[in-house]
Amino acid sequence: MTRRVVQTFAEWRTAARDLVARSIAPEYVEWASEPEDGDLFSGFGSQAGATALKAAPPPGAELRLPRQVMDMIEDAACFNALDRWSFLYKVIWRWHLGERDVVSPADPDGARLYAMVKAVHREQHDMHAYVRFRERKEEDGAPRFVAWFEPTHDVLPQVARHFARRMGPITWLIATPGQAILWDGEKLIEAPSLLRSAADIEDAGEALWLTYYRSIFNPARVNADLLRSHIPSRFWKNLPEGAIVPAMVTAANNGERRTGQTGTVGQRGGATSIPIAPERAQPQRELPTSLDQCRRCALWENATQAVAGVGPAQARIMLVGEQPGDQEDLQGLPFVGPAGAVLQQAMQEAGVDRDSIYLTNAVKHFKWEPRGKRRLHKTPAQREVAACHLWLEEELKRVQPQVVVALGSTALKSLLQDGSATMTAMMNDGHPAPVQHDGRWVVTVYHPSYVLRAPDEASRRQAYGVIVEGLRQALQLIQR
Ligand code: URA
């Protein structure tokens, strides 16, 4: 085993090229970001751990990566994951072995690479949009503008280049929890971050900005949900206007909506009051056009991507799960993880051809909480299920299945549009009991992960048996 300590992409690239040249396979490399005793002299020069794989090119074979692939890897390197360096080494290693699929979204590693790049691009975009510079009092040598931002991924260097292009000779500093970058009007300089939060920045111009913001805020047209979905809540605390918006929204909801702007309009003479009915004042907003852009609830913020349903355009059976899990979130496909394996086995046993059914979830983004290095599934709240129902409804309308199989209680509640629906009510003596709803059959069975969590073999068999039975019933119902 050889160990490499890297902190930046440039360091990783040098180390990775060296390892590839020595033909050292990923499983023999340990990547770390902090040196340990003895690291100084370890690794380099050692041939220990040279790969035993026959397919590996001989030591010394040059690594050739097209520019496009290198760009993807460089972007993915900004993704804040503990295993980023080892994962990226695995990608270039597989490329070196001739496995070109490794950069295809159809390959599990390729899918993860794409997801990482996408998340990094989104973070860069958000940072361009939500960095707020605060103007400082004139002091010799200090930057004129200072901003604080807490990015999820390590995108500060790229974003700093963007602002350097946009702001010309004006000096500024952007600080994040781990790093700061200063623009002295000519060049970018990395600096340790001495700030701890936006509150550490004094702002000479903030009062002016808030007055301006108050004056353009129109209570008659305020749409708090839209505001929240356009500006994700994690950014609010660092936006200067974040402190005054809640009070203005409350005031709008408590009556200012009806008399919006009358104060200023009234001073011009003529009508002193312009009553505006809330329904008329609300602009007619379009629904989000693509699932990827959905901001109907906050789950998208921590998910890698939205996971849409898959299957034939006119499938006669639709299976609805709860929400994507860890693997589904990374690969962008439903039921490709452990629960998917149980479902696959049950479908085979029931004689249901996976290619003939449409597979989707009630909630399209992965909801999770961190547990050590793992992302643990968290059951979606009813309001999240309700927010996502729009997409399930769209799939039902489009695919028009004759039978829908609800895998578990979340799917059932969403399908019936009834937060109090229970699995027990949909079973007869422990067997699935199909019901008609909205002109189609709904069969309810346990969720496949319930089988995985069952405490003993007997309950596992029972839960699994119910899934197989429900799938068989679905087949019989379409054959009627
Ligand atoms: N569990 C689900 O409900 N859906 C998936 O896609 C995966 C696991």
Coordinates of C-alpha atoms and ligand atoms in Angstrom, one line a residue:
M1 CA 0.0 0.0 0.0
T2 CA 1.3 3.4 -0.9
R3 CA 0.0 6.7 0.7
R4 CA -0.3 10.1 -1.0
V5 CA -1.1 13.3 0.8
V6 CA -2.7 15.9 -1.4
Q7 CA -4.7 19.0 -0.8
T8 CA -5.1 20.5 -4.2
F9 CA -6.1 19.4 -7.6
A10 CA -2.5 20.2 -8.9
E11 CA -1.0 18.0 -6.2
W12 CA -3.4 15.2 -6.9
R13 CA -2.7 15.4 -10.7
T14 CA 1.1 15.1 -10.1
A15 CA 0.7 12.2 -7.7
A16 CA -1.8 10.5 -10.0
R17 CA 0.5 10.7 -13.0
D18 CA 3.3 9.3 -11.0
L19 CA 1.2 6.4 -9.7
V20 CA -0.1 5.6 -13.2
A21 CA 3.5 5.7 -14.6
R22 CA 4.4 3.2 -11.9
S23 CA 1.3 1.1 -12.8
I24 CA 0.0 1.2 -9.3
A25 CA -3.7 0.2 -9.2
P26 CA -6.2 2.2 -7.1
E27 CA -6.6 -0.5 -4.5
Y28 CA -3.0 -0.1 -3.5
V29 CA -3.2 3.6 -3.0
E30 CA -4.4 5.4 0.1
W31 CA -5.2 9.1 -0.4
A32 CA -5.1 11.5 2.6
S33 CA -5.3 15.2 3.0
E34 CA -3.2 15.5 6.2
P35 CA 0.3 14.1 6.5
E36 CA 1.1 11.5 9.2
D37 CA 4.4 10.8 10.8
G38 CA 6.7 9.3 8.3
D39 CA 4.7 10.5 5.2
L40 CA 7.5 12.8 4.1
F41 CA 9.6 9.9 2.9
S42 CA 7.0 7.3 2.0
G43 CA 5.4 6.5 -1.3
F44 CA 7.6 8.0 -3.9
G45 CA 10.3 5.7 -5.2
S46 CA 8.5 2.7 -3.9
Q47 CA 7.4 0.0 -6.3
A48 CA 5.5 -1.8 -3.6
G49 CA 2.0 -2.5 -4.6
A50 CA 2.6 -2.4 -8.3
T51 CA -0.6 -3.9 -9.7
A52 CA -0.9 -7.5 -10.2
L53 CA -3.6 -7.1 -12.9
K54 CA -2.6 -8.6 -16.2
A55 CA -4.6 -6.0 -18.2
A56 CA -2.6 -3.1 -16.7
P57 CA -0.3 -1.3 -19.1
P58 CA 3.3 -1.8 -18.2
P59 CA 5.0 0.7 -15.9
G60 CA 6.1 3.8 -17.8
A61 CA 3.1 3.7 -20.2
E62 CA 2.0 7.3 -20.6
L63 CA -1.4 8.4 -19.3
R64 CA -3.3 10.2 -22.1
L65 CA -6.5 12.0 -21.2
P66 CA -8.4 14.1 -23.6
R67 CA -8.9 17.8 -22.6
Q68 CA -12.6 17.3 -22.1
V69 CA -12.1 14.4 -19.7
M70 CA -9.4 16.3 -17.8
D71 CA -11.8 19.3 -17.5
M72 CA -14.5 17.0 -16.0
I73 CA -12.1 15.6 -13.5
E74 CA -10.8 19.0 -12.5
D75 CA -14.4 20.1 -11.9
A76 CA -15.3 16.9 -10.0
A77 CA -12.2 17.5 -7.8
C78 CA -14.1 20.5 -6.3
F79 CA -16.8 18.1 -5.1
N80 CA -16.6 17.9 -1.3
A81 CA -16.4 14.2 -0.7
L82 CA -14.0 12.4 1.6
D83 CA -13.1 9.9 -1.1
R84 CA -12.8 12.3 -4.0
W85 CA -9.1 11.7 -4.7
S86 CA -9.4 7.9 -4.6
F87 CA -12.5 8.0 -6.7
L88 CA -10.9 10.2 -9.3
Y89 CA -7.8 8.1 -9.4
K90 CA -10.0 5.1 -10.0
V91 CA -11.6 7.0 -13.0
I92 CA -8.3 7.8 -14.6
W93 CA -7.0 4.3 -13.9
R94 CA -9.9 2.7 -15.6
W95 CA -9.4 5.1 -18.5
H96 CA -5.7 4.1 -18.7
L97 CA -6.8 0.5 -18.9
G98 CA -8.9 1.4 -21.9
E99 CA -12.3 1.4 -20.2
R100 CA -13.8 4.4 -22.0
D101 CA -17.2 3.7 -20.4
V102 CA -15.8 5.2 -17.2
V103 CA -16.8 8.6 -18.5
S104 CA -20.3 7.5 -19.7
P105 CA -23.3 8.3 -17.5
A106 CA -24.4 4.7 -18.1
D107 CA -21.4 3.4 -16.1
P108 CA -21.8 3.6 -12.3
D109 CA -18.5 5.5 -11.9
G110 CA -19.3 7.7 -15.0
A111 CA -22.7 8.5 -13.5
R112 CA -21.0 9.5 -10.2
L113 CA -18.5 11.6 -12.1
Y114 CA -21.3 13.4 -14.0
A115 CA -23.3 14.0 -10.8
M116 CA -20.2 15.5 -9.1
V117 CA -19.6 17.8 -12.0
K118 CA -23.2 18.9 -12.1
A119 CA -23.3 19.6 -8.3
V120 CA -20.1 21.6 -8.6
H121 CA -21.5 23.7 -11.5
R122 CA -24.7 24.3 -9.6
E123 CA -22.6 25.5 -6.6
Q124 CA -20.6 27.8 -8.8
H125 CA -23.8 29.2 -10.2
D126 CA -25.3 29.8 -6.8
M127 CA -22.1 31.4 -5.5
H128 CA -22.1 33.8 -8.5
A129 CA -25.7 34.7 -7.7
Y130 CA -25.6 34.9 -3.9
V131 CA -22.2 36.4 -3.0
R132 CA -22.9 39.8 -1.5
F133 CA -20.0 42.2 -1.3
R134 CA -20.1 44.6 1.6
E135 CA -18.3 47.9 1.1
R136 CA -15.7 48.7 3.8
K137 CA -14.6 52.0 5.1
E138 CA -11.6 53.3 3.3
E139 CA -8.4 52.0 4.8
D140 CA -4.9 51.9 3.2
G141 CA -4.2 48.5 1.7
A142 CA -7.4 46.9 2.7
P143 CA -9.8 45.5 0.0
R144 CA -12.7 47.8 -0.8
F145 CA -15.3 45.1 -0.8
V146 CA -15.5 42.0 1.3
A147 CA -17.9 39.0 1.0
W148 CA -18.6 36.0 3.1
F149 CA -19.9 32.7 1.6
E150 CA -20.3 29.1 2.8
P151 CA -20.0 26.9 -0.3
T152 CA -20.9 23.3 -0.1
H153 CA -18.1 22.4 -2.6
D154 CA -14.6 23.8 -3.0
V155 CA -15.4 26.3 -5.8
L156 CA -13.9 29.5 -4.4
P157 CA -10.9 29.6 -6.8
Q158 CA -13.1 29.3 -9.9
V159 CA -15.6 31.8 -8.6
A160 CA -12.9 34.2 -7.7
R161 CA -11.7 34.2 -11.3
H162 CA -15.2 35.0 -12.4
F163 CA -15.4 38.1 -10.1
A164 CA -11.9 39.2 -11.1
R165 CA -13.1 39.4 -14.7
R166 CA -16.3 41.1 -13.7
M167 CA -15.0 43.7 -11.2
G168 CA -11.9 44.9 -13.0
P169 CA -9.5 47.0 -10.8
I170 CA -11.8 47.2 -7.8
T171 CA -10.2 45.4 -4.8
W172 CA -12.1 42.7 -3.0
L173 CA -11.8 39.7 -0.8
I174 CA -14.1 36.7 -0.6
A175 CA -13.8 34.6 2.6
T176 CA -15.2 31.1 3.2
P177 CA -14.9 29.0 6.3
G178 CA -11.6 27.4 5.2
Q179 CA -10.0 29.8 2.7
A180 CA -10.1 33.4 1.4
I181 CA -9.1 34.9 -1.9
L182 CA -8.0 38.5 -2.3
W183 CA -8.1 40.4 -5.6
D184 CA -5.7 43.3 -5.4
G185 CA -6.9 44.7 -8.7
E186 CA -4.3 42.8 -10.7
K187 CA -3.9 39.3 -9.3
L188 CA -5.7 36.8 -7.1
I189 CA -3.9 36.0 -3.8
E190 CA -4.9 33.1 -1.6
A191 CA -5.2 34.0 2.1
P192 CA -6.2 32.2 5.3
S193 CA -9.8 33.0 6.2
L194 CA -9.8 35.3 9.2
L195 CA -13.5 35.8 9.2
R196 CA -16.0 33.5 10.9
S197 CA -19.2 34.7 9.5
A198 CA -20.8 37.6 7.6
A199 CA -21.3 39.4 10.9
D200 CA -17.5 40.0 11.0
I201 CA -17.8 42.4 8.1
E202 CA -18.7 46.0 8.7
D203 CA -20.5 47.5 5.8
A204 CA -20.5 51.2 5.1
G205 CA -23.1 50.9 2.3
E206 CA -25.4 48.3 3.8
A207 CA -28.0 50.8 5.2
L208 CA -28.3 52.3 1.7
W209 CA -28.8 48.9 0.1
L210 CA -31.5 48.0 2.6
T211 CA -33.4 51.2 2.0
Y212 CA -33.2 50.6 -1.7
Y213 CA -34.4 46.9 -1.2
R214 CA -37.3 48.1 1.0
S215 CA -38.4 50.6 -1.7
I216 CA -38.4 48.1 -4.5
F217 CA -40.2 45.4 -2.4
N218 CA -43.8 45.3 -3.6
P219 CA -46.1 43.7 -0.9
A220 CA -48.9 43.3 -3.5
R221 CA -46.9 40.9 -5.5
V222 CA -44.9 39.0 -2.9
N223 CA -44.9 35.3 -3.3
A224 CA -43.0 33.9 -0.3
D225 CA -42.9 30.3 -1.6
L226 CA -41.4 31.5 -4.9
L227 CA -38.9 33.7 -3.0
R228 CA -37.8 30.7 -1.0
S229 CA -37.6 28.5 -4.0
H230 CA -35.5 31.0 -5.9
I231 CA -33.1 31.7 -3.1
P232 CA -32.5 28.5 -1.1
S233 CA -32.7 29.0 2.6
R234 CA -29.1 28.2 3.3
F235 CA -28.1 31.5 1.6
W236 CA -30.5 33.7 3.5
K237 CA -28.5 34.1 6.6
N238 CA -25.6 35.6 4.7
L239 CA -27.6 38.0 2.5
P240 CA -28.0 41.5 3.9
E241 CA -31.6 41.6 2.8
G242 CA -32.2 38.2 4.5
A243 CA -32.6 40.1 7.8
I244 CA -35.5 42.3 6.6
V245 CA -37.4 40.1 4.2
P246 CA -39.2 37.9 6.8
A247 CA -40.7 41.0 8.4
M248 CA -41.7 42.5 5.1
V249 CA -43.4 39.2 4.0
T250 CA -45.2 39.1 7.3
A251 CA -46.4 42.7 6.9
A252 CA -47.5 41.8 3.3
N253 CA -49.5 38.9 4.6
N254 CA -51.1 41.0 7.3
G255 CA -52.7 43.6 5.1
E256 CA -50.0 45.5 3.2
R257 CA -50.8 43.3 0.2
R258 CA -54.1 45.1 -0.2
T259 CA -52.8 48.6 0.0
G260 CA -49.5 48.1 -1.5
Q261 CA -47.7 51.3 -2.6
T262 CA -50.6 53.5 -1.6
G263 CA -48.4 55.6 0.6
T264 CA -46.3 56.8 -2.2
V265 CA -49.0 56.8 -4.8
G266 CA -51.3 58.7 -2.5
Q267 CA -48.9 61.6 -2.3
R268 CA -49.4 62.3 -6.0
G269 CA -53.0 63.1 -5.5
G270 CA -56.0 61.2 -7.0
A271 CA -56.9 57.9 -5.5
T272 CA -55.4 57.4 -2.1
S273 CA -56.1 53.7 -1.9
I274 CA -55.7 51.0 -4.6
P275 CA -57.3 47.8 -3.3
I276 CA -55.7 44.8 -4.9
A277 CA -57.3 41.4 -4.5
P278 CA -54.5 38.9 -3.7
E279 CA -55.5 36.6 -6.6
R280 CA -55.2 39.4 -9.1
A281 CA -52.0 40.6 -7.7
Q282 CA -50.3 37.2 -7.9
P283 CA -48.5 36.7 -11.2
Q284 CA -49.5 33.5 -13.0
R285 CA -46.3 31.5 -12.7
E286 CA -45.5 28.6 -14.9
L287 CA -44.8 25.2 -13.2
P288 CA -41.1 24.2 -13.3
T289 CA -40.6 22.9 -16.8
S290 CA -38.1 20.2 -15.9
L291 CA -37.8 18.0 -12.9
D292 CA -34.2 19.0 -12.5
Q293 CA -35.2 22.6 -11.9
C294 CA -37.9 21.7 -9.3
R295 CA -37.7 23.8 -6.2
R296 CA -41.1 23.0 -4.8
C297 CA -39.6 21.8 -1.6
A298 CA -36.1 22.0 -0.1
L299 CA -35.0 18.5 -0.8
W300 CA -33.1 19.3 -4.0
E301 CA -30.6 21.3 -2.0
N302 CA -28.8 18.2 -0.5
A303 CA -29.5 15.8 -3.4
T304 CA -27.1 15.1 -6.2
Q305 CA -29.9 15.1 -8.8
A306 CA -33.6 14.5 -9.3
V307 CA -34.4 10.9 -10.1
A308 CA -37.2 10.6 -12.7
G309 CA -39.1 7.5 -13.4
V310 CA -38.0 5.0 -16.1
G311 CA -39.9 2.6 -18.3
P312 CA -41.9 2.2 -21.5
A313 CA -44.0 5.2 -22.5
Q314 CA -47.2 3.3 -22.2
A315 CA -46.4 0.7 -19.5
R316 CA -49.5 -1.1 -18.2
I317 CA -48.0 -1.5 -14.7
M318 CA -46.4 1.3 -12.8
L319 CA -44.4 0.6 -9.6
V320 CA -44.1 3.6 -7.2
G321 CA -41.5 3.6 -4.4
E322 CA -40.8 6.2 -1.7
Q323 CA -37.8 8.2 -2.8
P324 CA -34.4 7.5 -4.3
G325 CA -31.8 6.1 -2.0
D326 CA -28.0 6.7 -1.8
Q327 CA -27.2 4.8 -5.0
E328 CA -30.2 6.1 -6.9
D329 CA -29.2 9.6 -6.0
L330 CA -25.7 9.1 -7.4
Q331 CA -26.7 7.2 -10.5
G332 CA -29.9 9.1 -11.3
L333 CA -32.0 6.0 -11.7
P334 CA -34.7 4.4 -9.5
F335 CA -34.2 1.2 -7.7
V336 CA -30.6 0.5 -8.5
G337 CA -29.4 -0.1 -4.9
P338 CA -30.1 -2.8 -2.3
A339 CA -33.9 -2.3 -2.3
G340 CA -33.8 -2.5 -6.1
A341 CA -32.1 -5.9 -5.8
V342 CA -34.9 -7.2 -3.6
L343 CA -37.5 -5.8 -6.0
Q344 CA -35.8 -7.3 -9.0
Q345 CA -35.8 -10.7 -7.3
A346 CA -39.5 -10.4 -6.4
M347 CA -40.4 -9.3 -10.0
Q348 CA -38.6 -12.4 -11.4
E349 CA -40.4 -14.6 -9.0
A350 CA -43.8 -13.1 -9.9
G351 CA -43.0 -13.3 -13.6
V352 CA -43.0 -9.5 -14.1
D353 CA -40.6 -8.4 -16.8
R354 CA -38.8 -5.3 -15.5
D355 CA -38.5 -3.9 -19.0
S356 CA -42.3 -3.8 -19.4
I357 CA -43.0 -1.8 -16.3
Y358 CA -42.6 1.8 -15.4
L359 CA -40.6 2.4 -12.2
T360 CA -40.8 5.6 -10.2
N361 CA -40.9 7.2 -6.8
A362 CA -43.4 9.4 -4.9
V363 CA -40.6 11.8 -4.1
K364 CA -37.9 12.5 -6.7
H365 CA -35.0 13.8 -4.5
F366 CA -33.0 11.8 -1.9
K367 CA -33.7 12.9 1.6
W368 CA -30.9 11.9 4.0
E369 CA -29.0 12.8 7.1
P370 CA -25.3 12.3 7.7
R371 CA -24.2 9.4 9.9
G372 CA -20.4 9.3 10.0
K373 CA -19.3 9.0 6.3
R374 CA -22.7 7.6 5.3
R375 CA -25.8 9.3 4.1
L376 CA -28.7 7.7 5.9
H377 CA -32.2 7.6 4.3
K378 CA -34.7 9.9 6.1
T379 CA -38.4 9.5 5.5
P380 CA -39.9 12.4 3.5
A381 CA -42.3 14.7 5.4
Q382 CA -45.9 14.8 4.2
R383 CA -45.4 18.3 2.8
E384 CA -42.5 17.1 0.7
V385 CA -44.6 14.2 -0.6
A386 CA -47.4 16.6 -1.4
A387 CA -45.0 19.0 -3.1
C388 CA -43.7 16.2 -5.3
H389 CA -47.1 14.8 -6.1
L390 CA -47.3 17.0 -9.2
W391 CA -44.5 15.0 -10.8
L392 CA -46.1 11.6 -10.0
E393 CA -49.4 13.0 -11.4
E394 CA -47.6 14.0 -14.6
E395 CA -46.2 10.5 -15.0
L396 CA -49.6 8.9 -14.3
K397 CA -51.2 11.1 -17.0
R398 CA -48.5 10.5 -19.5
V399 CA -48.1 6.7 -19.0
Q400 CA -51.7 5.8 -18.2
P401 CA -51.0 2.6 -16.4
Q402 CA -53.9 0.2 -15.7
V403 CA -52.4 -0.9 -12.5
V404 CA -50.2 1.0 -10.0
V405 CA -48.3 -0.9 -7.3
A406 CA -47.7 1.2 -4.2
L407 CA -44.4 0.1 -2.6
G408 CA -45.0 1.1 1.0
S409 CA -46.9 3.8 2.8
T410 CA -45.4 6.9 1.3
A411 CA -46.2 5.8 -2.2
L412 CA -49.7 4.9 -1.1
K413 CA -50.4 8.3 0.5
S414 CA -49.2 10.1 -2.5
L415 CA -51.2 7.9 -4.9
L416 CA -54.4 8.3 -3.0
Q417 CA -53.7 11.9 -2.1
D418 CA -54.6 11.0 1.4
G419 CA -52.0 11.6 4.2
S420 CA -54.0 9.3 6.5
A421 CA -54.1 6.3 4.2
T422 CA -52.7 3.1 5.8
M423 CA -51.2 -0.1 4.5
T424 CA -53.4 -2.1 6.8
A425 CA -56.5 -0.7 5.2
M426 CA -55.2 -1.9 1.8
M427 CA -54.6 -5.4 3.0
N428 CA -57.0 -8.2 3.6
D429 CA -55.8 -10.7 6.3
G430 CA -52.2 -9.9 5.4
H431 CA -52.7 -10.2 1.6
P432 CA -52.7 -7.2 -0.8
A433 CA -56.3 -6.1 -1.6
P434 CA -56.4 -4.1 -4.8
V435 CA -58.7 -1.1 -4.9
Q436 CA -59.9 1.1 -7.8
H437 CA -58.8 4.7 -7.6
D438 CA -59.1 7.4 -10.3
G439 CA -60.0 4.8 -12.9
R440 CA -57.1 2.4 -12.3
W441 CA -56.2 -0.4 -9.9
V442 CA -54.0 0.3 -6.9
V443 CA -52.2 -2.7 -5.3
T444 CA -50.4 -2.0 -2.1
V445 CA -47.4 -4.1 -0.9
Y446 CA -44.5 -3.6 1.5
H447 CA -41.6 -1.5 0.4
P448 CA -38.6 -3.7 -0.5
S449 CA -36.4 -2.1 2.1
Y450 CA -38.9 -3.3 4.7
V451 CA -37.8 -6.8 3.8
L452 CA -34.1 -5.8 4.3
R453 CA -34.9 -4.3 7.7
A454 CA -37.0 -7.2 8.9
P455 CA -35.8 -8.4 12.3
D456 CA -35.9 -12.2 11.6
E457 CA -36.1 -14.7 8.8
A458 CA -39.9 -15.4 9.3
S459 CA -40.9 -11.7 9.0
R460 CA -38.5 -11.2 6.1
R461 CA -40.2 -14.1 4.2
Q462 CA -43.6 -12.8 5.0
A463 CA -42.9 -9.3 3.8
Y464 CA -41.2 -10.6 0.6
G465 CA -44.1 -12.9 0.0
V466 CA -46.5 -10.0 0.1
I467 CA -44.5 -8.1 -2.5
V468 CA -44.4 -11.2 -4.9
E469 CA -48.1 -11.7 -4.4
G470 CA -49.0 -8.1 -5.1
L471 CA -46.9 -8.2 -8.3
R472 CA -48.7 -11.4 -9.4
Q473 CA -52.1 -9.7 -8.7
A474 CA -51.0 -6.7 -10.9
L475 CA -50.2 -9.1 -13.7
Q476 CA -53.6 -10.8 -13.4
L477 CA -55.3 -7.4 -13.3
I478 CA -53.9 -6.3 -16.7
Q479 CA -54.6 -9.7 -18.2
R480 CA -58.3 -9.5 -17.3
Ligands
URA1 N1 -36.2 3.1 -2.4 C1 -37.2 3.7 -3.1 O1 -38.3 3.9 -2.6 N2 -36.9 4.0 -4.3 C2 -35.7 3.9 -4.9 O2 -35.6 4.3 -6.1 C3 -34.8 3.2 -4.2 C4 -35.0 2.8 -2.9

